Amino acid sequence: IAARHLGNLNTMEGVELVGVADPANGRAAEYASRYGGRPYEDWRAMLEIERPDAVYLCVPPYVHGDIEDTLIAARIPFFVEKPLATDAALPERLAERIDATGLLTSVGYHWRYLDTIERASALVAACRPRLALGYWLDFVPSPPWWIRRCYSGGQVVDQTTHIYDLARYLLGEPTLVYSAACGDGLTRYPGCDIDSVCATTLQFETGALGVITSTCLVHYPHRIGLWLYAQDLIVACCEHSLRIETPAGEEVHEPQADPYLLEDRAFIRAVQTGDRGSIRVPYAEALRTHRLIMRVLEATRQGRPLALTRDGRAS
């Protein structure tokens, strides 16, 4: 994901990449040779020497914390990829500091920048779906840390969070969550302790019901997206298409712009001008999705439904 953002930033007028930090052997040098800037193994040294106007954080879930604290203290705007962390407490603490300083932030829930999702949002406003079925049915990613809960948080935290965020965006805030998970099945991965399957039922403030399922047991991206059902209407929201079915027939729409590029442009424009109006997911908004994910995990552990307040906290 870092390379994708770097490629986008490299095309923008008024943007100069001054440094890339990565402890992995040679990766920072590879990125720097391709996109510009100086390579660093230590991000602290990069910040001290380069004094950047803004920073992108494209780090594994378990790395969050010290970097954000340093950027907040230095009042450096940052774009951070989801998830915000593997636990509940860290993002809450960081959000308080961000709010107190008024720091400019953006979080990489890029589905919200899809023009197809804008079209879906207009349909939802007019037709009020009563049922949502969400899926992230995929394979185990390659990083070895991903199969450890303490490093990735598990699939719901690291991947399916996009679907939960989209459900919030289109249907409003959940008021009730129940979830169950299964931890076996990934027998080819020694040391694996994440859930291989999770099924969650949500009730939204609109009265709509949702079921969101996750698995990393399959060998390819089998189904990833959110299906919405209203009277005489089916809306299937996927990253690369929007399918609309009515009694009159079927329409398929493809995104006309790269959502990663749009979110990068929105952040850079805000850094350059101070206008934050195009940023669709500042840290405080991403925190609401993270709270929901944490409640899903808590409901799984407790084995009972949990009521939620409108800001995503347990009631």
mmCIF file of C-alpha atoms in Angstrom:
data_model
loop_
_atom_site.group_PDB
_atom_site.id
_atom_site.type_symbol
_atom_site.label_atom_id
_atom_site.label_comp_id
_atom_site.label_asym_id
_atom_site.label_seq_id
_atom_site.Cartn_x
_atom_site.Cartn_y
_atom_site.Cartn_z
ATOM 1 C CA ILE A 1 0.000 0.000 0.000
ATOM 2 C CA ALA A 2 2.929 2.371 0.629
ATOM 3 C CA ALA A 3 4.029 2.078 -2.994
ATOM 4 C CA ARG A 4 0.555 3.022 -4.171
ATOM 5 C CA HIS A 5 0.540 6.207 -2.115
ATOM 6 C CA LEU A 6 4.108 7.021 -3.166
ATOM 7 C CA GLY A 7 3.165 6.644 -6.820
ATOM 8 C CA ASN A 8 0.223 8.993 -6.364
ATOM 9 C CA LEU A 9 2.222 11.602 -4.467
ATOM 10 C CA ASN A 10 4.898 11.509 -7.147
ATOM 11 C CA THR A 11 2.387 12.824 -9.699
ATOM 12 C CA MET A 12 1.166 15.808 -7.643
ATOM 13 C CA GLU A 13 2.274 19.354 -8.245
ATOM 14 C CA GLY A 14 3.880 20.991 -5.251
ATOM 15 C CA VAL A 15 4.692 17.707 -3.511
ATOM 16 C CA GLU A 16 8.290 16.691 -2.829
ATOM 17 C CA LEU A 17 9.108 13.397 -1.165
ATOM 18 C CA VAL A 18 11.968 14.198 1.203
ATOM 19 C CA GLY A 19 12.399 10.889 3.024
ATOM 20 C CA VAL A 20 11.283 7.271 3.325
ATOM 21 C CA ALA A 21 11.746 5.297 6.543
ATOM 22 C CA ASP A 22 11.538 1.515 6.725
ATOM 23 C CA PRO A 23 13.517 -0.819 9.002
ATOM 24 C CA ALA A 24 13.302 -3.630 6.444
ATOM 25 C CA ASN A 25 16.632 -4.204 4.763
ATOM 26 C CA GLY A 26 16.852 -2.157 1.578
ATOM 27 C CA ARG A 27 13.176 -1.296 1.221
ATOM 28 C CA ALA A 28 13.552 2.394 2.034
ATOM 29 C CA ALA A 29 16.418 2.662 -0.445
ATOM 30 C CA GLU A 30 14.313 0.940 -3.102
ATOM 31 C CA TYR A 31 11.413 3.341 -2.576
ATOM 32 C CA ALA A 32 13.720 6.367 -2.487
ATOM 33 C CA SER A 33 15.431 5.400 -5.738
ATOM 34 C CA ARG A 34 12.057 5.008 -7.421
ATOM 35 C CA TYR A 35 10.145 7.965 -5.992
ATOM 36 C CA GLY A 36 12.765 10.343 -4.592
ATOM 37 C CA GLY A 37 13.834 11.440 -1.143
ATOM 38 C CA ARG A 38 16.430 9.978 1.184
ATOM 39 C CA PRO A 39 16.168 6.499 2.714
ATOM 40 C CA TYR A 40 16.181 5.928 6.459
ATOM 41 C CA GLU A 41 15.949 2.876 8.666
ATOM 42 C CA ASP A 42 14.916 4.993 11.664
ATOM 43 C CA TRP A 43 11.798 7.142 11.320
ATOM 44 C CA ARG A 44 12.902 9.338 14.227
ATOM 45 C CA ALA A 45 16.070 10.300 12.378
ATOM 46 C CA MET A 46 14.038 11.042 9.263
ATOM 47 C CA LEU A 47 11.702 13.404 11.119
ATOM 48 C CA GLU A 48 14.566 15.189 12.878
ATOM 49 C CA ILE A 49 16.621 15.708 9.725
ATOM 50 C CA GLU A 50 13.954 16.286 7.079
ATOM 51 C CA ARG A 51 11.362 18.291 9.063
ATOM 52 C CA PRO A 52 8.496 17.258 6.738
ATOM 53 C CA ASP A 53 5.273 19.231 6.290
ATOM 54 C CA ALA A 54 3.241 16.002 6.405
ATOM 55 C CA VAL A 55 3.784 12.276 6.902
ATOM 56 C CA TYR A 56 2.202 9.082 5.595
ATOM 57 C CA LEU A 57 2.041 6.135 8.016
ATOM 58 C CA CYS A 58 1.792 2.842 6.148
ATOM 59 C CA VAL A 59 2.780 0.473 8.929
ATOM 60 C CA PRO A 60 1.606 -2.893 10.281
ATOM 61 C CA PRO A 61 -1.174 -2.654 12.879
ATOM 62 C CA TYR A 62 1.115 -3.444 15.812
ATOM 63 C CA VAL A 63 3.521 -0.571 15.048
ATOM 64 C CA HIS A 64 1.090 2.263 15.814
ATOM 65 C CA GLY A 65 1.608 4.473 18.839
ATOM 66 C CA ASP A 66 5.042 6.054 19.137
ATOM 67 C CA ILE A 67 4.984 7.456 15.598
ATOM 68 C CA GLU A 68 1.605 9.124 16.052
ATOM 69 C CA ASP A 69 2.585 10.487 19.471
ATOM 70 C CA THR A 70 5.697 12.064 17.969
ATOM 71 C CA LEU A 71 3.811 13.587 15.043
ATOM 72 C CA ILE A 72 1.103 15.012 17.305
ATOM 73 C CA ALA A 73 3.715 16.567 19.607
ATOM 74 C CA ALA A 74 5.460 18.112 16.584
ATOM 75 C CA ARG A 75 2.125 19.258 15.057
ATOM 76 C CA ILE A 76 2.866 17.412 11.805
ATOM 77 C CA PRO A 77 -0.266 16.444 9.820
ATOM 78 C CA PHE A 78 -0.438 12.764 8.979
ATOM 79 C CA PHE A 79 -2.271 10.282 6.804
ATOM 80 C CA VAL A 80 -2.494 6.848 8.413
ATOM 81 C CA GLU A 81 -3.562 3.572 6.883
ATOM 82 C CA LYS A 82 -6.181 1.492 8.655
ATOM 83 C CA PRO A 83 -6.480 -0.202 11.067
ATOM 84 C CA LEU A 84 -5.699 2.379 13.733
ATOM 85 C CA ALA A 85 -4.285 -0.272 16.096
ATOM 86 C CA THR A 86 -4.877 -3.814 17.333
ATOM 87 C CA ASP A 87 -6.398 -2.690 20.634
ATOM 88 C CA ALA A 88 -9.129 -0.329 21.832
ATOM 89 C CA ALA A 89 -7.198 1.968 24.172
ATOM 90 C CA LEU A 90 -4.461 3.367 21.924
ATOM 91 C CA PRO A 91 -6.680 5.050 19.293
ATOM 92 C CA GLU A 92 -8.849 6.551 22.031
ATOM 93 C CA ARG A 93 -5.808 8.162 23.624
ATOM 94 C CA LEU A 94 -4.425 9.373 20.293
ATOM 95 C CA ALA A 95 -7.803 10.781 19.255
ATOM 96 C CA GLU A 96 -7.957 12.873 22.434
ATOM 97 C CA ARG A 97 -4.546 14.365 21.666
ATOM 98 C CA ILE A 98 -5.456 14.991 18.019
ATOM 99 C CA ASP A 99 -8.668 16.719 19.040
ATOM 100 C CA ALA A 100 -6.890 18.853 21.625
ATOM 101 C CA THR A 101 -4.342 20.081 19.068
ATOM 102 C CA GLY A 102 -6.686 20.359 16.082
ATOM 103 C CA LEU A 103 -4.154 18.416 14.020
ATOM 104 C CA LEU A 104 -4.988 17.609 10.395
ATOM 105 C CA THR A 105 -5.380 13.851 9.848
ATOM 106 C CA SER A 106 -6.799 11.425 7.316
ATOM 107 C CA VAL A 107 -7.294 7.651 7.480
ATOM 108 C CA GLY A 108 -7.168 5.234 4.553
ATOM 109 C CA TYR A 109 -10.739 3.972 4.308
ATOM 110 C CA HIS A 110 -10.517 4.460 0.555
ATOM 111 C CA TRP A 111 -13.869 2.828 -0.307
ATOM 112 C CA ARG A 112 -15.555 6.050 0.819
ATOM 113 C CA TYR A 113 -13.875 7.876 -2.072
ATOM 114 C CA LEU A 114 -15.394 5.612 -4.741
ATOM 115 C CA ASP A 115 -17.826 7.446 -7.021
ATOM 116 C CA THR A 116 -19.828 4.223 -7.135
ATOM 117 C CA ILE A 117 -20.295 4.432 -3.372
ATOM 118 C CA GLU A 118 -21.572 7.995 -3.792
ATOM 119 C CA ARG A 119 -24.180 6.610 -6.196
ATOM 120 C CA ALA A 120 -25.042 3.845 -3.728
ATOM 121 C CA SER A 121 -25.415 6.407 -0.956
ATOM 122 C CA ALA A 122 -27.980 8.343 -2.993
ATOM 123 C CA LEU A 123 -29.953 5.147 -3.621
ATOM 124 C CA VAL A 124 -29.852 4.216 0.047
ATOM 125 C CA ALA A 125 -31.150 7.641 1.074
ATOM 126 C CA ALA A 126 -34.146 7.199 -1.223
ATOM 127 C CA CYS A 127 -34.949 3.520 -0.627
ATOM 128 C CA ARG A 128 -33.981 2.726 2.995
ATOM 129 C CA PRO A 129 -32.517 -0.802 2.829
ATOM 130 C CA ARG A 130 -33.743 -3.210 5.503
ATOM 131 C CA LEU A 131 -30.999 -5.825 5.112
ATOM 132 C CA ALA A 132 -27.248 -5.668 4.547
ATOM 133 C CA LEU A 133 -25.021 -8.665 3.853
ATOM 134 C CA GLY A 134 -21.295 -7.974 4.013
ATOM 135 C CA TYR A 135 -18.413 -10.246 3.072
ATOM 136 C CA TRP A 136 -14.652 -10.429 3.240
ATOM 137 C CA LEU A 137 -13.975 -13.971 2.069
ATOM 138 C CA ASP A 138 -10.327 -14.078 1.118
ATOM 139 C CA PHE A 139 -6.961 -15.780 1.595
ATOM 140 C CA VAL A 140 -4.218 -15.339 4.193
ATOM 141 C CA PRO A 141 -1.930 -12.438 3.196
ATOM 142 C CA SER A 142 1.794 -13.070 2.871
ATOM 143 C CA PRO A 143 3.304 -11.138 5.829
ATOM 144 C CA PRO A 144 4.250 -13.728 8.481
ATOM 145 C CA TRP A 145 3.007 -11.484 11.302
ATOM 146 C CA TRP A 146 -0.554 -11.478 9.914
ATOM 147 C CA ILE A 147 -1.516 -14.832 11.463
ATOM 148 C CA ARG A 148 -0.674 -13.598 14.976
ATOM 149 C CA ARG A 149 -3.449 -11.762 16.798
ATOM 150 C CA CYS A 150 -1.049 -9.528 18.715
ATOM 151 C CA TYR A 151 0.421 -8.226 15.452
ATOM 152 C CA SER A 152 -2.519 -7.959 13.029
ATOM 153 C CA GLY A 153 -5.524 -8.047 15.330
ATOM 154 C CA GLY A 154 -6.996 -10.694 13.038
ATOM 155 C CA GLN A 155 -8.935 -10.477 9.805
ATOM 156 C CA VAL A 156 -11.851 -8.449 11.182
ATOM 157 C CA VAL A 157 -9.453 -5.768 12.433
ATOM 158 C CA ASP A 158 -7.172 -5.671 9.404
ATOM 159 C CA GLN A 159 -9.442 -6.410 6.420
ATOM 160 C CA THR A 160 -13.159 -6.649 7.139
ATOM 161 C CA THR A 161 -12.946 -3.250 8.814
ATOM 162 C CA HIS A 162 -13.539 -1.807 5.319
ATOM 163 C CA ILE A 163 -16.949 -3.504 5.179
ATOM 164 C CA TYR A 164 -17.934 -2.402 8.671
ATOM 165 C CA ASP A 165 -16.915 1.146 7.787
ATOM 166 C CA LEU A 166 -18.959 1.043 4.587
ATOM 167 C CA ALA A 167 -21.976 -0.296 6.472
ATOM 168 C CA ARG A 168 -21.728 2.602 8.919
ATOM 169 C CA TYR A 169 -21.377 5.070 6.070
ATOM 170 C CA LEU A 170 -24.422 3.801 4.170
ATOM 171 C CA LEU A 171 -26.739 2.625 6.965
ATOM 172 C CA GLY A 172 -25.855 4.749 9.979
ATOM 173 C CA GLU A 173 -24.609 3.710 13.383
ATOM 174 C CA PRO A 174 -25.179 0.198 14.774
ATOM 175 C CA THR A 175 -27.046 -0.018 18.065
ATOM 176 C CA LEU A 176 -26.629 -3.750 18.730
ATOM 177 C CA VAL A 177 -23.922 -6.255 17.834
ATOM 178 C CA TYR A 178 -23.657 -10.010 18.253
ATOM 179 C CA SER A 179 -20.754 -12.017 16.908
ATOM 180 C CA ALA A 180 -19.307 -15.527 16.886
ATOM 181 C CA ALA A 181 -15.988 -16.791 15.570
ATOM 182 C CA CYS A 182 -14.114 -20.013 14.889
ATOM 183 C CA GLY A 183 -10.392 -20.279 15.458
ATOM 184 C CA ASP A 184 -9.492 -23.521 13.726
ATOM 185 C CA GLY A 185 -9.045 -24.437 10.086
ATOM 186 C CA LEU A 186 -5.764 -22.682 9.273
ATOM 187 C CA THR A 187 -3.733 -25.839 9.807
ATOM 188 C CA ARG A 188 -1.001 -24.899 7.314
ATOM 189 C CA TYR A 189 0.143 -21.970 9.459
ATOM 190 C CA PRO A 190 2.130 -22.947 12.589
ATOM 191 C CA GLY A 191 1.692 -20.464 15.407
ATOM 192 C CA CYS A 192 -1.527 -19.068 13.970
ATOM 193 C CA ASP A 193 -3.904 -17.799 16.668
ATOM 194 C CA ILE A 194 -6.364 -15.645 14.699
ATOM 195 C CA ASP A 195 -9.961 -16.557 13.899
ATOM 196 C CA SER A 196 -10.416 -18.235 10.543
ATOM 197 C CA VAL A 197 -14.147 -17.419 10.439
ATOM 198 C CA CYS A 198 -16.286 -14.682 11.982
ATOM 199 C CA ALA A 199 -20.014 -13.963 11.592
ATOM 200 C CA THR A 200 -21.528 -10.791 13.023
ATOM 201 C CA THR A 201 -25.125 -9.604 13.256
ATOM 202 C CA LEU A 202 -25.791 -5.873 13.557
ATOM 203 C CA GLN A 203 -28.893 -3.802 14.166
ATOM 204 C CA PHE A 204 -28.653 -0.222 12.905
ATOM 205 C CA GLU A 205 -30.280 2.941 14.201
ATOM 206 C CA THR A 206 -32.484 2.948 11.083
ATOM 207 C CA GLY A 207 -33.880 -0.451 12.079
ATOM 208 C CA ALA A 208 -32.002 -2.230 9.292
ATOM 209 C CA LEU A 209 -30.276 -5.523 10.049
ATOM 210 C CA GLY A 210 -26.850 -6.553 8.847
ATOM 211 C CA VAL A 211 -24.809 -9.737 8.752
ATOM 212 C CA ILE A 212 -21.089 -9.405 8.041
ATOM 213 C CA THR A 213 -18.978 -12.521 7.538
ATOM 214 C CA SER A 214 -15.222 -12.987 7.302
ATOM 215 C CA THR A 215 -12.962 -15.873 6.441
ATOM 216 C CA CYS A 216 -9.367 -16.303 5.311
ATOM 217 C CA LEU A 217 -9.779 -20.017 4.546
ATOM 218 C CA VAL A 218 -10.225 -19.704 0.782
ATOM 219 C CA HIS A 219 -7.455 -19.481 -1.797
ATOM 220 C CA TYR A 220 -8.542 -16.331 -3.654
ATOM 221 C CA PRO A 221 -10.710 -13.208 -3.076
ATOM 222 C CA HIS A 222 -13.986 -15.109 -3.331
ATOM 223 C CA ARG A 223 -16.388 -12.347 -2.269
ATOM 224 C CA ILE A 224 -15.621 -8.904 -0.881
ATOM 225 C CA GLY A 225 -18.292 -6.246 -0.594
ATOM 226 C CA LEU A 226 -21.603 -5.128 0.876
ATOM 227 C CA TRP A 227 -25.002 -6.160 -0.523
ATOM 228 C CA LEU A 228 -28.009 -3.980 0.389
ATOM 229 C CA TYR A 229 -31.649 -5.040 0.054
ATOM 230 C CA ALA A 230 -34.712 -2.777 -0.089
ATOM 231 C CA GLN A 231 -38.149 -3.222 -1.634
ATOM 232 C CA ASP A 232 -37.603 -4.098 -5.315
ATOM 233 C CA LEU A 233 -33.943 -3.124 -5.048
ATOM 234 C CA ILE A 234 -30.599 -4.888 -4.625
ATOM 235 C CA VAL A 235 -27.422 -2.819 -4.445
ATOM 236 C CA ALA A 236 -24.116 -4.719 -4.493
ATOM 237 C CA CYS A 237 -21.178 -2.511 -3.477
ATOM 238 C CA CYS A 238 -17.749 -3.881 -4.364
ATOM 239 C CA GLU A 239 -14.437 -2.102 -4.733
ATOM 240 C CA HIS A 240 -14.396 -2.436 -8.505
ATOM 241 C CA SER A 241 -18.103 -2.365 -9.342
ATOM 242 C CA LEU A 242 -21.577 -1.326 -8.260
ATOM 243 C CA ARG A 243 -24.436 -3.600 -9.300
ATOM 244 C CA ILE A 244 -28.021 -2.328 -9.089
ATOM 245 C CA GLU A 245 -30.924 -4.731 -9.613
ATOM 246 C CA THR A 246 -34.588 -3.703 -9.904
ATOM 247 C CA PRO A 247 -37.648 -5.284 -11.553
ATOM 248 C CA ALA A 248 -36.766 -3.212 -14.637
ATOM 249 C CA GLY A 249 -33.362 -4.848 -15.027
ATOM 250 C CA GLU A 250 -29.748 -4.625 -13.932
ATOM 251 C CA GLU A 251 -27.131 -1.880 -14.095
ATOM 252 C CA VAL A 252 -23.408 -2.296 -13.519
ATOM 253 C CA HIS A 253 -21.210 0.727 -12.866
ATOM 254 C CA GLU A 254 -17.431 0.779 -12.586
ATOM 255 C CA PRO A 255 -15.492 3.446 -10.680
ATOM 256 C CA GLN A 256 -14.393 6.304 -12.896
ATOM 257 C CA ALA A 257 -11.524 7.406 -10.653
ATOM 258 C CA ASP A 258 -8.898 5.786 -8.428
ATOM 259 C CA PRO A 259 -10.096 6.132 -4.802
ATOM 260 C CA TYR A 260 -6.519 5.969 -3.506
ATOM 261 C CA LEU A 261 -5.607 8.932 -5.684
ATOM 262 C CA LEU A 262 -8.694 10.840 -4.545
ATOM 263 C CA GLU A 263 -7.949 10.328 -0.853
ATOM 264 C CA ASP A 264 -4.321 11.347 -1.393
ATOM 265 C CA ARG A 265 -5.352 14.483 -3.282
ATOM 266 C CA ALA A 266 -7.818 15.386 -0.521
ATOM 267 C CA PHE A 267 -5.145 15.082 2.161
ATOM 268 C CA ILE A 268 -2.477 16.984 0.227
ATOM 269 C CA ARG A 269 -4.955 19.733 -0.668
ATOM 270 C CA ALA A 270 -5.783 20.095 3.019
ATOM 271 C CA VAL A 271 -2.090 20.310 3.931
ATOM 272 C CA GLN A 272 -1.452 22.926 1.243
ATOM 273 C CA THR A 273 -4.551 25.081 1.758
ATOM 274 C CA GLY A 274 -5.931 24.279 5.201
ATOM 275 C CA ASP A 275 -9.266 23.280 3.644
ATOM 276 C CA ARG A 276 -10.240 19.917 5.147
ATOM 277 C CA GLY A 277 -13.604 19.684 3.390
ATOM 278 C CA SER A 278 -12.549 16.934 0.973
ATOM 279 C CA ILE A 279 -11.210 14.597 3.670
ATOM 280 C CA ARG A 280 -13.915 11.989 4.192
ATOM 281 C CA VAL A 281 -12.345 10.051 7.064
ATOM 282 C CA PRO A 282 -10.419 12.105 9.621
ATOM 283 C CA TYR A 283 -9.072 10.239 12.636
ATOM 284 C CA ALA A 284 -12.173 10.894 14.752
ATOM 285 C CA GLU A 285 -14.429 9.304 12.133
ATOM 286 C CA ALA A 286 -12.137 6.294 11.704
ATOM 287 C CA LEU A 287 -12.195 5.882 15.479
ATOM 288 C CA ARG A 288 -15.949 5.212 15.321
ATOM 289 C CA THR A 289 -15.331 2.309 12.964
ATOM 290 C CA HIS A 290 -12.489 1.065 15.165
ATOM 291 C CA ARG A 291 -14.787 1.171 18.186
ATOM 292 C CA LEU A 292 -17.299 -0.950 16.303
ATOM 293 C CA ILE A 293 -14.598 -3.483 15.433
ATOM 294 C CA MET A 294 -13.547 -3.645 19.075
ATOM 295 C CA ARG A 295 -17.186 -4.244 20.098
ATOM 296 C CA VAL A 296 -17.408 -7.056 17.544
ATOM 297 C CA LEU A 297 -14.388 -8.723 19.140
ATOM 298 C CA GLU A 298 -15.804 -8.146 22.616
ATOM 299 C CA ALA A 299 -19.169 -9.642 21.640
ATOM 300 C CA THR A 300 -17.312 -12.655 20.266
ATOM 301 C CA ARG A 301 -15.445 -13.139 23.537
ATOM 302 C CA GLN A 302 -18.533 -12.669 25.715
ATOM 303 C CA GLY A 303 -20.870 -14.740 23.560
ATOM 304 C CA ARG A 304 -23.767 -12.334 23.955
ATOM 305 C CA PRO A 305 -25.246 -9.277 22.185
ATOM 306 C CA LEU A 306 -23.822 -5.883 23.133
ATOM 307 C CA ALA A 307 -25.729 -2.611 22.952
ATOM 308 C CA LEU A 308 -23.884 0.391 21.509
ATOM 309 C CA THR A 309 -24.221 4.130 21.885
ATOM 310 C CA ARG A 310 -24.294 6.287 18.769
ATOM 311 C CA ASP A 311 -20.566 7.040 18.990
ATOM 312 C CA GLY A 312 -19.764 3.322 19.015
ATOM 313 C CA ARG A 313 -19.128 2.870 22.715
ATOM 314 C CA ALA A 314 -20.660 0.030 24.719
ATOM 315 C CA SER A 315 -23.821 1.242 26.451
#
